[in-house]
Amino acid sequence: MNIVIIGGGPAGSEAAYRLAGEGYTVDLVEKENSIGGNLNNWHQLFPDRKSAAGLVKELQQRLNHPGITLHIDAEAREIAESAPGKFAVKLSNKTVLHGSAVLLATGYKVFDAKRKEEYGYGIYKRVITSAELENLFTNRALATLYGEAPKRIGFIHCVGSRDEKICNYHCSKLCCVTAVKQAIEVREMLPEVEIFCFYMDMRMFGPGYEEMYREAQERYDIKFIRGRLSEAAENIHGQVVVKVEDTLVGKPLRMTLDLMVLMVGMEAADGSGKLAGSVQVPLYPNGFIRPADPHTGTNLTARPGIFTAGSCTSPMNLTDTLTDARSAAWQIKKWLTGSDKHA
Amino acid sequence: MYYDPFVLPFTIGLTALLLFLAVKYIRWIRTFRKSERRKIRKGMFSLKTFRAAGEVFSECLLHRKIYRTNPFLGYMHTCFGLGWFLLIVAGKTESMVYHTSAFNPPYFAIFFRFFHPAKETFPYSETFAFITDLLLLFILSGLFLALAKRFWSRIVGMRKTTKHRPLDLLILTSLWLIFPLRFLAESFTSGLRGGGSFLTNNAGEFFAEFLPLDHLTYPAWWAYSGMLGLFFVLLPFSRYMHIPTEIVYIFLKNWGIRQGTKFNAFSKIQMYACSRCGICIDSCQLNSSLQMDVQPVYFLKKIRHGKEYESLIENCLMCGRCEASCPVGLTHNALRLSKRPDLSRITKNTYSYAKNAAMPAPAKVAYFAGCMGQLTPTVTRSMERILEQAGVSCTYIDKEGGVCCGRPMLLAGNREEAAVMAEKNRAILKASGAEVLVTSCPICLKMFREEYGLQIRIVHHTEYIDELMREGKLKTVPGEQRTVFHNPCELGRGCGVYKAPENILKHVSRKIDTDFDGKKSLCCGGSLANTSIDGRQRNRIAGDAAKAYAAYQPDVLVTACPLCKKTFATASAVPVKDIAEVVAECCRP
């Protein structure tokens, strides 16, 4: 029996590998020209600082399985139930794939920081996103970014997350720990630089995260200021002047930064809504796909035969994404062997 | 003496109504402030009274403004307003010609066909009969439209109509029955003893063939008089209070009375002048995007009938679209604002911990970006570029930190807080010595113009840029982008600025005309005035508005307000720019 998996990121790749191992044939659809998804834009992973490229390679090698057919440069456009329990997935290259189950692993997209115009992204030269900082790490370009190494760097948390103004009420979960990880990496590269993190709350939910946060303060001399950035301006030297309220002290604060990093949050990928809509799978108000039940029905959707894996249902770290993908593989197997039809 | 007992219901009803109205209006006007009463006394014997009379004719009788909403809806209202009025005038004239005396009882004209022996002719009697029949037909045709509107309101261009109270529906029925009953009474009389004209005469002959008219005619006159009496007695308790009150409102308005900051007797006059036509419902985006029943018609209705209206006080964008469409011309924003309590907490001492804002460098022109301007650096940068290009020496008075203009507080009802802000800003402005104040934010513009009492010129950046371009100080190249203009509520309807942005965009882009140009522009949903709806609801309003503009397939959606720009940024598929950005891109030295 064939399964169509949409999305070749960590979730889709892991699920494909697991399902192929169970003897199913799998069509894995990826809209870019290689697998890995957003992971391709990362340098190192928290909490163990594993190389992101290494993990992508590992996922890729596992796809060299005779049961897996990879369709790259192909975007899934629409899902239709051609017969009860039979699904047809139309691709942008006119191919139609058929499967007894469809797994949505469409992931997330990074928040477009231009939508928070007051932070000056795309307007001020020295404002970059966390994703771009990862790229600077990979290319070892941070120290010479503006001719000389920055002397003061600020990380702005919750850009595009927990923000009513842009209608993203949800927490993207990972930006806090990413900022801690990135701050430590910066410190390792530039021992003299001053580093500030401007946060609302530090949400250190995963194993080892809270320890990393403590280390960041104690060993790496990174300063955490509780307060949200209100506005940023550029001075004549091209530096970024920020206005923040330090809410623990209760006073407004002005600071000049040589580099400002926006910790961009996660939003539902554009494809999620389109594909889920084509099979009447409901979404949360924030655009992520709603599972059949938040406790007992994860990986399942309101439509039998349509499954989900990874961050298309909510912001998720890599550990949880891969676990979720394995869980999805098991749910699909259960459905296809008929022991749990209409679960 | 012409008299019959059937005239009693009409006469008693009319007398009771007139007494009631006189007492009510006098009591209201007596609570007016001295200065306002002086305005009334002065205005009464001036040209303003003629202007008011003209407005009464065009709005209360002709219903001119309703034609803008829909011609059929306008015609329907003209039938009732002008038709009934002319019928009374024609009847009265006819009775005077017949009786050759101005002093006949009011019922004599109304029931003329009953008292007048049909065979007896008098000067122009046939003409009068023809005119009154024609007018009756005119009214009946309006009635037909009104009936159709009950079942299918789209026929008169209304998507949604007002939900009325049962009592209002009862009196609506009594109003509607008046004219068919008059038609029947006159037709029966004509069928019995002749008279009338093309309508009642023919109908009378028709009815005479199969109805026992000698038994029906007299009861028909009783029914007609009774229905008039019932309508008059019920009128003060129903929405039809708008008929006399609108006239009072128009006169008071023309004599210079305005809605103040408190909900007072003049507010009550406005409230009673609302006809509950429901035109505001379709104009309100809280209805079209969020299906909320919060429009002025419901707000005023709830206040008047003592229902819970508190939840509606805050739930208004104050975009002014209802005001622009209101056929009675009520000042809905001021009315809503008058119900918002002053809960000011900020005083002069609140910010004592903060250092005094740095005083700006003096210059002839001061630029005030405002809070929202500070959050849209693209706008302020474009303005800096434009002013530099035009060689204007300008002081940027809030660049290094400034004070809010105070309008958000004012819109929340907190006037005292707003006054604290205004005082600070006045001092800063004075120190700058500026003669012209330019702002990019229409919200600030309205505040500066209306609440600050400044003696200098206050202009929006669109007005200033337009001026610079006309004077040749700012040179631009024509742009190729197709643009649609979103006129911000506070700029267009709020401050009456329409031409400047239009001129600019026609110069620097290919502006597409839309149905939303001028007074009909949409609200982006970001309004500061509504503290009741949440971000997602705002986003829905913004999304619907953006879609309406996107239908014209522009390359850019242009606005002239930093708040509109920010609101649309999340909701619009088409790129959004401030007009200053578009101009800055087309600047040439």
XYZ file of N, CA and C in Angstrom, chain A residues 3 21 34 36 84 88 112 166 217 236 267 270 275 284 312 341:
48
model
N 1.675 5.361 0.526
C 1.367 6.522 1.368
C 2.017 7.757 0.746
N 10.271 1.268 6.373
C 10.776 0.166 7.196
C 9.694 -0.838 7.551
N 15.786 20.234 -2.410
C 16.409 19.225 -1.550
C 15.586 19.092 -0.287
N 14.952 18.597 3.921
C 15.509 19.225 5.127
C 14.695 20.395 5.617
N -13.555 5.896 -1.443
C -13.396 5.819 0.015
C -12.059 5.210 0.413
N -5.995 11.116 -3.869
C -5.184 11.556 -5.009
C -4.604 12.917 -4.664
N 7.676 36.897 8.878
C 8.286 37.944 8.060
C 8.438 39.205 8.908
N -0.261 41.790 15.569
C -0.177 41.152 14.251
C -0.957 39.833 14.236
N 23.983 33.107 31.677
C 24.148 34.255 32.579
C 25.440 34.156 33.373
N 23.160 58.343 13.005
C 23.931 58.694 11.802
C 25.081 57.728 11.542
N 5.146 30.595 12.042
C 3.760 30.707 11.596
C 3.425 29.474 10.770
N 2.118 28.282 4.396
C 0.994 28.620 3.501
C 0.293 27.368 2.984
N -3.939 22.824 1.714
C -4.129 21.379 1.600
C -5.187 20.886 2.573
N -6.594 25.649 13.467
C -6.714 26.552 14.605
C -6.814 27.978 14.059
N 3.442 21.310 11.597
C 2.272 21.852 10.905
C 1.092 21.960 11.857
N -9.683 1.565 11.777
C -10.348 2.420 10.778
C -11.323 3.334 11.494
